[in-house]
Structures are given as structure tokens and as C-alpha cells.
DNA sequence: TAGGCCATCTGGTCCT
DNA sequence: AGGACCAGATGGCCTA
């Protein structure tokens, strides 16, 4: 609530800002420059000419031009506001999609809402775990003995051989990895830059793989 | 109080 | 030309 409302506050602030910048009420204290398109470039007006008639003509010209500039400014402003609106909607759609993804992912015990990046990573791990489940189930249907090494590794337990269980060995025939490690995509146990992905993998694997047995 | 997460704005780029 | 997408900037909220 607070974030959204604060966003609206900011939006209204921007609108206020825009309304402050509205040149429909502009006078001659500022003149438009050719580089306005590249940003807000209002410069103090240069000293007015001291000539008589030419000054009048110049004022007429400038007044007409100012009106035109005001129109251009309003058009730009409207375009920008429409673009902001589309961008807001686009991000809302993205967040809706993330919420939909969260809803199909298993909830953590403490029921804390996954952040965006956690949602994506966990979804990746979850898909990988499900794939492994299918693969192992398929293997089991052919040779149940193949399951033993895999099951012994669940819960990050040491392998029967004494060395700490490593995911690559547990899933030696695995076709893919749930890890987002930048350096080693073939090893689910590889420590990534963030350190906690391995926990996600173990969690997803231990939580869902045994459920089919 | 620093850091993480988030929403929004904005300008640039690409696509239709 | 206008919309979609993207990345950077900014500022608010929350938590350790």
C-alpha cells in the first residue's frame, strides 16, 4: 500500500511539476532554445531590443511562436504521461505474472513472500526438481537400484562413500541444473555468487522428490 | 543507519 | 509515428 501510494504521491508530484512547467502561462522571461528537445533547457531571456516597431513585430512573432511552443510542450507532456501510464501497466502485468508464478510454486514454511529474483530462481529450481523427479521415476520403473545413490544424497547428507555428497555425483546423468551459477551450469551444487541458491535447490529437491515415493 | 527491495519516471532503442 | 521494451536514476519503505 505504502509503496503504491507513495508512487502516486510521486506521480502527483510529477504532475505538479509538469503543471509548474506548463508554458501555456509562460511569459517572456524565458525563451525557448533549439535544444529543448534534448532536455529541459530554459534560459533567461536575452535583453530585449530597444528598437520600436521592430520590437513590436518581434514580440508578435515571439508570441505566436510561444503559443506554438506551448502546444508542442503540451503534446510532449501528454505523450510522456501516456508513456508513463503504459510503462506502469506493463510493470503491473509483469508483477501479475510473477504473482501467478508464485501461486503455482510451493510456499515456504514461514509463508514469506518470495522476492522477484527469488521467485524466478526458485521456479527454475522447482522445474529442475520436477524434471529430475520424472527422470528418476522413469529410471525406477526400469531399475529400482539406481535410486539408492540419489536418495542417499537428499537433505544435503553425506554420501555413503564418506565424501560429502555433491549434486553432480548424485545427479550424474542429470541433463540440466537448477543452479544460476555463472561459472558452472553443469553442477547444481556449485556455489553461486549469492551463496543461498544451493539451499533453494536442496529445499526444492528434498521437498518434492520424496513425495512421489 | 545501511542495505535490500520495490515502484515509478525517463530517455533511448527497436519493432510494427 | 507510436508502442513495447529496456536500463538507469530516484526515492520510499522495511529490516537487521
mmCIF file of C-alpha atoms (C1' of nucleotides) in Angstrom:
data_model
loop_
_atom_site.group_PDB
_atom_site.id
_atom_site.type_symbol
_atom_site.label_atom_id
_atom_site.label_comp_id
_atom_site.label_asym_id
_atom_site.label_seq_id
_atom_site.Cartn_x
_atom_site.Cartn_y
_atom_site.Cartn_z
ATOM 1 C CA UNK A 1 0.000 0.000 0.000
ATOM 2 C CA UNK A 2 2.604 2.402 1.125
ATOM 3 C CA UNK A 3 4.801 1.882 -1.870
ATOM 4 C CA UNK A 4 1.981 2.227 -4.316
ATOM 5 C CA UNK A 5 0.579 5.209 -2.578
ATOM 6 C CA UNK A 6 3.984 6.738 -2.400
ATOM 7 C CA UNK A 7 4.228 6.149 -6.101
ATOM 8 C CA UNK A 8 1.017 8.015 -6.602
ATOM 9 C CA UNK A 9 2.319 10.752 -4.428
ATOM 10 C CA UNK A 10 5.331 10.904 -6.608
ATOM 11 C CA UNK A 11 3.191 10.829 -9.694
ATOM 12 C CA UNK A 12 1.122 13.675 -8.456
ATOM 13 C CA UNK A 13 4.312 15.434 -7.578
ATOM 14 C CA UNK A 14 5.490 14.977 -11.096
ATOM 15 C CA UNK A 15 2.192 16.227 -12.397
ATOM 16 C CA UNK A 16 2.542 19.231 -10.182
ATOM 17 C CA UNK A 17 5.986 19.678 -11.527
ATOM 18 C CA UNK A 18 4.669 19.388 -15.021
ATOM 19 C CA UNK A 19 1.912 21.839 -14.331
ATOM 20 C CA UNK A 20 4.511 24.185 -12.962
ATOM 21 C CA UNK A 21 6.409 23.775 -16.171
ATOM 22 C CA UNK A 22 3.360 24.311 -18.304
ATOM 23 C CA UNK A 23 4.236 27.009 -20.745
ATOM 24 C CA UNK A 24 0.683 27.900 -21.512
ATOM 25 C CA UNK A 25 1.106 30.595 -18.953
ATOM 26 C CA UNK A 26 4.654 31.402 -19.870
ATOM 27 C CA UNK A 27 5.743 34.921 -20.350
ATOM 28 C CA UNK A 28 8.844 36.307 -21.931
ATOM 29 C CA UNK A 29 11.102 35.783 -19.012
ATOM 30 C CA UNK A 30 12.299 32.581 -20.650
ATOM 31 C CA UNK A 31 12.932 31.841 -24.246
ATOM 32 C CA UNK A 32 12.835 28.548 -25.993
ATOM 33 C CA UNK A 33 16.006 27.217 -27.488
ATOM 34 C CA UNK A 34 16.505 24.755 -30.270
ATOM 35 C CA UNK A 35 17.950 22.140 -27.982
ATOM 36 C CA UNK A 36 14.856 21.870 -25.851
ATOM 37 C CA UNK A 37 14.127 18.510 -27.409
ATOM 38 C CA UNK A 38 17.162 17.071 -25.741
ATOM 39 C CA UNK A 39 16.075 18.164 -22.328
ATOM 40 C CA UNK A 40 14.679 20.959 -20.313
ATOM 41 C CA UNK A 41 16.583 23.957 -21.420
ATOM 42 C CA UNK A 42 15.040 27.142 -20.294
ATOM 43 C CA UNK A 43 17.367 30.032 -20.496
ATOM 44 C CA UNK A 44 16.918 33.521 -19.206
ATOM 45 C CA UNK A 45 15.709 35.779 -21.930
ATOM 46 C CA UNK A 46 18.267 37.885 -23.569
ATOM 47 C CA UNK A 47 17.799 41.605 -23.140
ATOM 48 C CA UNK A 48 15.026 42.889 -25.338
ATOM 49 C CA UNK A 49 15.850 45.042 -28.265
ATOM 50 C CA UNK A 50 15.477 48.723 -27.698
ATOM 51 C CA UNK A 51 14.038 49.317 -31.145
ATOM 52 C CA UNK A 52 10.441 50.397 -31.500
ATOM 53 C CA UNK A 53 8.488 48.857 -34.345
ATOM 54 C CA UNK A 54 10.854 46.001 -34.955
ATOM 55 C CA UNK A 55 10.449 45.101 -31.312
ATOM 56 C CA UNK A 56 6.678 45.025 -31.706
ATOM 57 C CA UNK A 57 6.979 42.782 -34.723
ATOM 58 C CA UNK A 58 9.422 40.615 -32.843
ATOM 59 C CA UNK A 59 7.028 40.408 -29.915
ATOM 60 C CA UNK A 60 4.252 39.377 -32.250
ATOM 61 C CA UNK A 61 6.451 36.763 -33.779
ATOM 62 C CA UNK A 62 7.627 35.605 -30.389
ATOM 63 C CA UNK A 63 4.111 35.495 -29.039
ATOM 64 C CA UNK A 64 2.992 33.341 -31.900
ATOM 65 C CA UNK A 65 5.983 31.143 -31.533
ATOM 66 C CA UNK A 66 5.481 30.863 -27.777
ATOM 67 C CA UNK A 67 1.940 29.651 -28.322
ATOM 68 C CA UNK A 68 3.229 27.091 -30.722
ATOM 69 C CA UNK A 69 5.896 26.046 -28.252
ATOM 70 C CA UNK A 70 3.284 25.758 -25.562
ATOM 71 C CA UNK A 71 1.309 23.451 -27.801
ATOM 72 C CA UNK A 72 4.384 21.407 -28.519
ATOM 73 C CA UNK A 73 5.128 21.274 -24.831
ATOM 74 C CA UNK A 74 1.632 20.088 -24.012
ATOM 75 C CA UNK A 75 1.843 17.444 -26.721
ATOM 76 C CA UNK A 76 5.154 16.280 -25.342
ATOM 77 C CA UNK A 77 3.791 16.287 -21.844
ATOM 78 C CA UNK A 78 0.772 14.236 -22.858
ATOM 79 C CA UNK A 79 2.946 11.822 -24.764
ATOM 80 C CA UNK A 80 5.223 11.398 -21.775
ATOM 81 C CA UNK A 81 2.288 10.856 -19.428
ATOM 82 C CA UNK A 82 0.826 8.261 -21.771
ATOM 83 C CA UNK A 83 4.174 6.521 -21.967
ATOM 84 C CA UNK A 84 4.446 6.562 -18.187
ATOM 85 C CA UNK A 85 0.993 5.088 -17.940
ATOM 86 C CA UNK A 86 1.854 2.309 -20.385
ATOM 87 C CA UNK A 87 5.065 1.595 -18.559
ATOM 88 C CA UNK A 88 3.218 1.411 -15.263
ATOM 89 C CA UNK A 89 0.704 -1.010 -16.743
ATOM 90 C CA UNK A 90 3.473 -3.038 -18.278
ATOM 91 C CA UNK A 91 5.189 -3.398 -14.934
ATOM 92 C CA UNK A 92 1.887 -4.238 -13.280
ATOM 93 C CA UNK A 93 1.382 -7.001 -15.848
ATOM 94 C CA UNK A 94 4.856 -8.246 -15.146
ATOM 95 C CA UNK A 95 4.120 -8.284 -11.426
ATOM 96 C CA UNK A 96 0.838 -10.092 -12.049
ATOM 97 C CA UNK A 97 2.727 -12.724 -13.970
ATOM 98 C CA UNK A 98 5.178 -13.048 -11.115
ATOM 99 C CA UNK A 99 2.286 -13.420 -8.685
ATOM 100 C CA UNK A 100 0.817 -16.136 -10.878
ATOM 101 C CA UNK A 101 4.165 -17.858 -10.852
ATOM 102 C CA UNK A 102 4.353 -17.576 -7.056
ATOM 103 C CA UNK A 103 0.905 -19.086 -6.765
ATOM 104 C CA UNK A 104 1.943 -22.283 -8.528
ATOM 105 C CA UNK A 105 5.162 -22.580 -6.591
ATOM 106 C CA UNK A 106 5.094 -24.325 -3.239
ATOM 107 C CA UNK A 107 5.051 -21.916 -0.345
ATOM 108 C CA UNK A 108 7.867 -21.806 2.118
ATOM 109 C CA UNK A 109 7.050 -22.868 5.680
ATOM 110 C CA UNK A 110 7.187 -19.359 7.059
ATOM 111 C CA UNK A 111 4.961 -18.244 4.204
ATOM 112 C CA UNK A 112 7.075 -15.246 3.413
ATOM 113 C CA UNK A 113 6.506 -13.788 0.011
ATOM 114 C CA UNK A 114 9.297 -14.531 -2.361
ATOM 115 C CA UNK A 115 11.000 -11.572 -3.872
ATOM 116 C CA UNK A 116 11.065 -11.269 -7.638
ATOM 117 C CA UNK A 117 14.515 -12.696 -8.061
ATOM 118 C CA UNK A 118 13.814 -15.453 -5.538
ATOM 119 C CA UNK A 119 10.646 -16.345 -7.391
ATOM 120 C CA UNK A 120 12.481 -16.713 -10.673
ATOM 121 C CA UNK A 121 15.306 -18.721 -9.160
ATOM 122 C CA UNK A 122 13.020 -20.939 -7.165
ATOM 123 C CA UNK A 123 10.851 -21.551 -10.215
ATOM 124 C CA UNK A 124 13.935 -22.543 -12.115
ATOM 125 C CA UNK A 125 14.986 -24.925 -9.340
ATOM 126 C CA UNK A 126 11.485 -26.259 -9.000
ATOM 127 C CA UNK A 127 11.262 -27.082 -12.674
ATOM 128 C CA UNK A 128 14.605 -28.744 -12.462
ATOM 129 C CA UNK A 129 13.483 -30.787 -9.426
ATOM 130 C CA UNK A 130 10.332 -31.851 -11.198
ATOM 131 C CA UNK A 131 12.349 -32.856 -14.224
ATOM 132 C CA UNK A 132 14.618 -34.876 -12.002
ATOM 133 C CA UNK A 133 11.587 -36.465 -10.386
ATOM 134 C CA UNK A 134 10.317 -37.601 -13.727
ATOM 135 C CA UNK A 135 13.706 -38.814 -14.784
ATOM 136 C CA UNK A 136 14.250 -40.760 -11.561
ATOM 137 C CA UNK A 137 10.773 -42.180 -11.648
ATOM 138 C CA UNK A 138 11.473 -43.327 -15.139
ATOM 139 C CA UNK A 139 14.720 -44.922 -14.027
ATOM 140 C CA UNK A 140 12.985 -46.534 -11.089
ATOM 141 C CA UNK A 141 10.495 -48.161 -13.358
ATOM 142 C CA UNK A 142 13.384 -49.803 -15.132
ATOM 143 C CA UNK A 143 15.855 -50.440 -12.299
ATOM 144 C CA UNK A 144 14.958 -49.550 -8.667
ATOM 145 C CA UNK A 145 18.561 -49.991 -7.563
ATOM 146 C CA UNK A 146 19.507 -46.842 -9.446
ATOM 147 C CA UNK A 147 17.575 -44.795 -6.940
ATOM 148 C CA UNK A 148 19.708 -45.560 -3.910
ATOM 149 C CA UNK A 149 22.568 -43.134 -4.535
ATOM 150 C CA UNK A 150 20.163 -40.360 -5.311
ATOM 151 C CA UNK A 151 18.015 -40.846 -2.255
ATOM 152 C CA UNK A 152 21.053 -41.037 -0.002
ATOM 153 C CA UNK A 153 22.032 -37.582 -1.069
ATOM 154 C CA UNK A 154 18.777 -35.925 -0.207
ATOM 155 C CA UNK A 155 18.822 -33.374 2.551
ATOM 156 C CA UNK A 156 22.405 -32.487 1.800
ATOM 157 C CA UNK A 157 23.512 -35.587 3.674
ATOM 158 C CA UNK A 158 26.963 -37.035 3.256
ATOM 159 C CA UNK A 159 27.219 -39.660 0.640
ATOM 160 C CA UNK A 160 27.615 -43.257 1.656
ATOM 161 C CA UNK A 161 31.151 -43.195 0.416
ATOM 162 C CA UNK A 162 32.177 -40.751 3.112
ATOM 163 C CA UNK A 163 32.857 -37.703 0.990
ATOM 164 C CA UNK A 164 30.293 -35.012 1.228
ATOM 165 C CA UNK A 165 27.584 -35.573 -1.224
ATOM 166 C CA UNK A 166 27.874 -33.477 -4.281
ATOM 167 C CA UNK A 167 24.973 -32.825 -6.537
ATOM 168 C CA UNK A 168 26.821 -33.635 -9.694
ATOM 169 C CA UNK A 169 27.524 -37.112 -8.445
ATOM 170 C CA UNK A 170 24.000 -37.524 -7.170
ATOM 171 C CA UNK A 171 22.602 -36.494 -10.469
ATOM 172 C CA UNK A 172 25.392 -37.579 -12.649
ATOM 173 C CA UNK A 173 23.108 -38.249 -15.504
ATOM 174 C CA UNK A 174 21.149 -35.127 -14.949
ATOM 175 C CA UNK A 175 20.505 -33.194 -18.073
ATOM 176 C CA UNK A 176 20.194 -29.789 -16.567
ATOM 177 C CA UNK A 177 20.870 -27.796 -13.479
ATOM 178 C CA UNK A 178 18.823 -25.620 -11.177
ATOM 179 C CA UNK A 179 21.786 -23.514 -10.313
ATOM 180 C CA UNK A 180 22.238 -19.994 -11.570
ATOM 181 C CA UNK A 181 25.925 -20.142 -11.092
ATOM 182 C CA UNK A 182 27.643 -18.030 -13.657
ATOM 183 C CA UNK A 183 30.667 -20.244 -13.779
ATOM 184 C CA UNK A 184 29.366 -23.764 -13.679
ATOM 185 C CA UNK A 185 25.959 -24.519 -15.038
ATOM 186 C CA UNK A 186 26.507 -28.245 -15.013
ATOM 187 C CA UNK A 187 26.753 -28.524 -11.270
ATOM 188 C CA UNK A 188 23.679 -27.863 -9.188
ATOM 189 C CA UNK A 189 25.794 -27.731 -6.065
ATOM 190 C CA UNK A 190 28.114 -25.108 -7.408
ATOM 191 C CA UNK A 191 28.126 -22.116 -5.147
ATOM 192 C CA UNK A 192 26.753 -19.172 -6.972
ATOM 193 C CA UNK A 193 27.555 -15.540 -6.439
ATOM 194 C CA UNK A 194 24.836 -15.216 -3.871
ATOM 195 C CA UNK A 195 25.502 -18.258 -1.754
ATOM 196 C CA UNK A 196 21.962 -19.292 -0.968
ATOM 197 C CA UNK A 197 20.899 -20.899 -4.180
ATOM 198 C CA UNK A 198 22.182 -24.235 -3.059
ATOM 199 C CA UNK A 199 19.743 -24.088 -0.199
ATOM 200 C CA UNK A 200 16.952 -23.452 -2.649
ATOM 201 C CA UNK A 201 17.982 -26.445 -4.668
ATOM 202 C CA UNK A 202 18.164 -28.704 -1.648
ATOM 203 C CA UNK A 203 14.897 -27.411 -0.389
ATOM 204 C CA UNK A 204 13.079 -27.928 -3.607
ATOM 205 C CA UNK A 205 14.655 -31.273 -4.187
ATOM 206 C CA UNK A 206 14.094 -32.664 -0.715
ATOM 207 C CA UNK A 207 10.619 -31.286 -0.559
ATOM 208 C CA UNK A 208 9.293 -32.613 -3.799
ATOM 209 C CA UNK A 209 11.283 -35.550 -4.957
ATOM 210 C CA UNK A 210 10.477 -37.803 -1.998
ATOM 211 C CA UNK A 211 6.831 -37.010 -2.281
ATOM 212 C CA UNK A 212 6.380 -39.387 -5.138
ATOM 213 C CA UNK A 213 7.804 -42.380 -3.303
ATOM 214 C "C1'" DT B 1 21.560 3.524 9.764
ATOM 215 C "C1'" DA B 2 22.965 0.807 5.799
ATOM 216 C "C1'" DG B 3 21.326 -2.238 2.557
ATOM 217 C "C1'" DG B 4 17.695 -4.700 0.065
ATOM 218 C "C1'" DC B 5 13.537 -4.476 -2.427
ATOM 219 C "C1'" DC B 6 10.256 -2.101 -4.856
ATOM 220 C "C1'" DA B 7 7.501 1.303 -7.840
ATOM 221 C "C1'" DT B 8 7.869 4.864 -10.815
ATOM 222 C "C1'" DC B 9 9.814 8.070 -14.104
ATOM 223 C "C1'" DT B 10 12.577 8.806 -18.001
ATOM 224 C "C1'" DG B 11 15.161 8.685 -22.287
ATOM 225 C "C1'" DG B 12 16.913 5.608 -25.659
ATOM 226 C "C1'" DT B 13 16.300 1.875 -28.922
ATOM 227 C "C1'" DC B 14 13.847 -1.398 -31.558
ATOM 228 C "C1'" DC B 15 9.803 -3.023 -33.824
ATOM 229 C "C1'" DT B 16 5.376 -2.799 -36.276
ATOM 230 C "C1'" DA C 1 4.548 7.647 -35.622
ATOM 231 C "C1'" DG C 2 3.519 5.226 -31.791
ATOM 232 C "C1'" DG C 3 4.017 1.370 -28.775
ATOM 233 C "C1'" DA C 4 6.970 -2.118 -26.409
ATOM 234 C "C1'" DC C 5 10.959 -2.977 -24.114
ATOM 235 C "C1'" DC C 6 14.954 -1.877 -21.515
ATOM 236 C "C1'" DA C 7 18.182 0.049 -18.215
ATOM 237 C "C1'" DG C 8 19.491 3.795 -15.209
ATOM 238 C "C1'" DA C 9 18.066 7.050 -11.705
ATOM 239 C "C1'" DT C 10 15.420 8.240 -7.806
ATOM 240 C "C1'" DG C 11 13.087 7.962 -3.609
ATOM 241 C "C1'" DG C 12 10.166 5.393 -0.173
ATOM 242 C "C1'" DC C 13 9.574 1.506 2.956
ATOM 243 C "C1'" DC C 14 11.275 -2.155 5.724
ATOM 244 C "C1'" DT C 15 14.500 -4.861 8.363
ATOM 245 C "C1'" DA C 16 18.741 -6.479 10.570
#
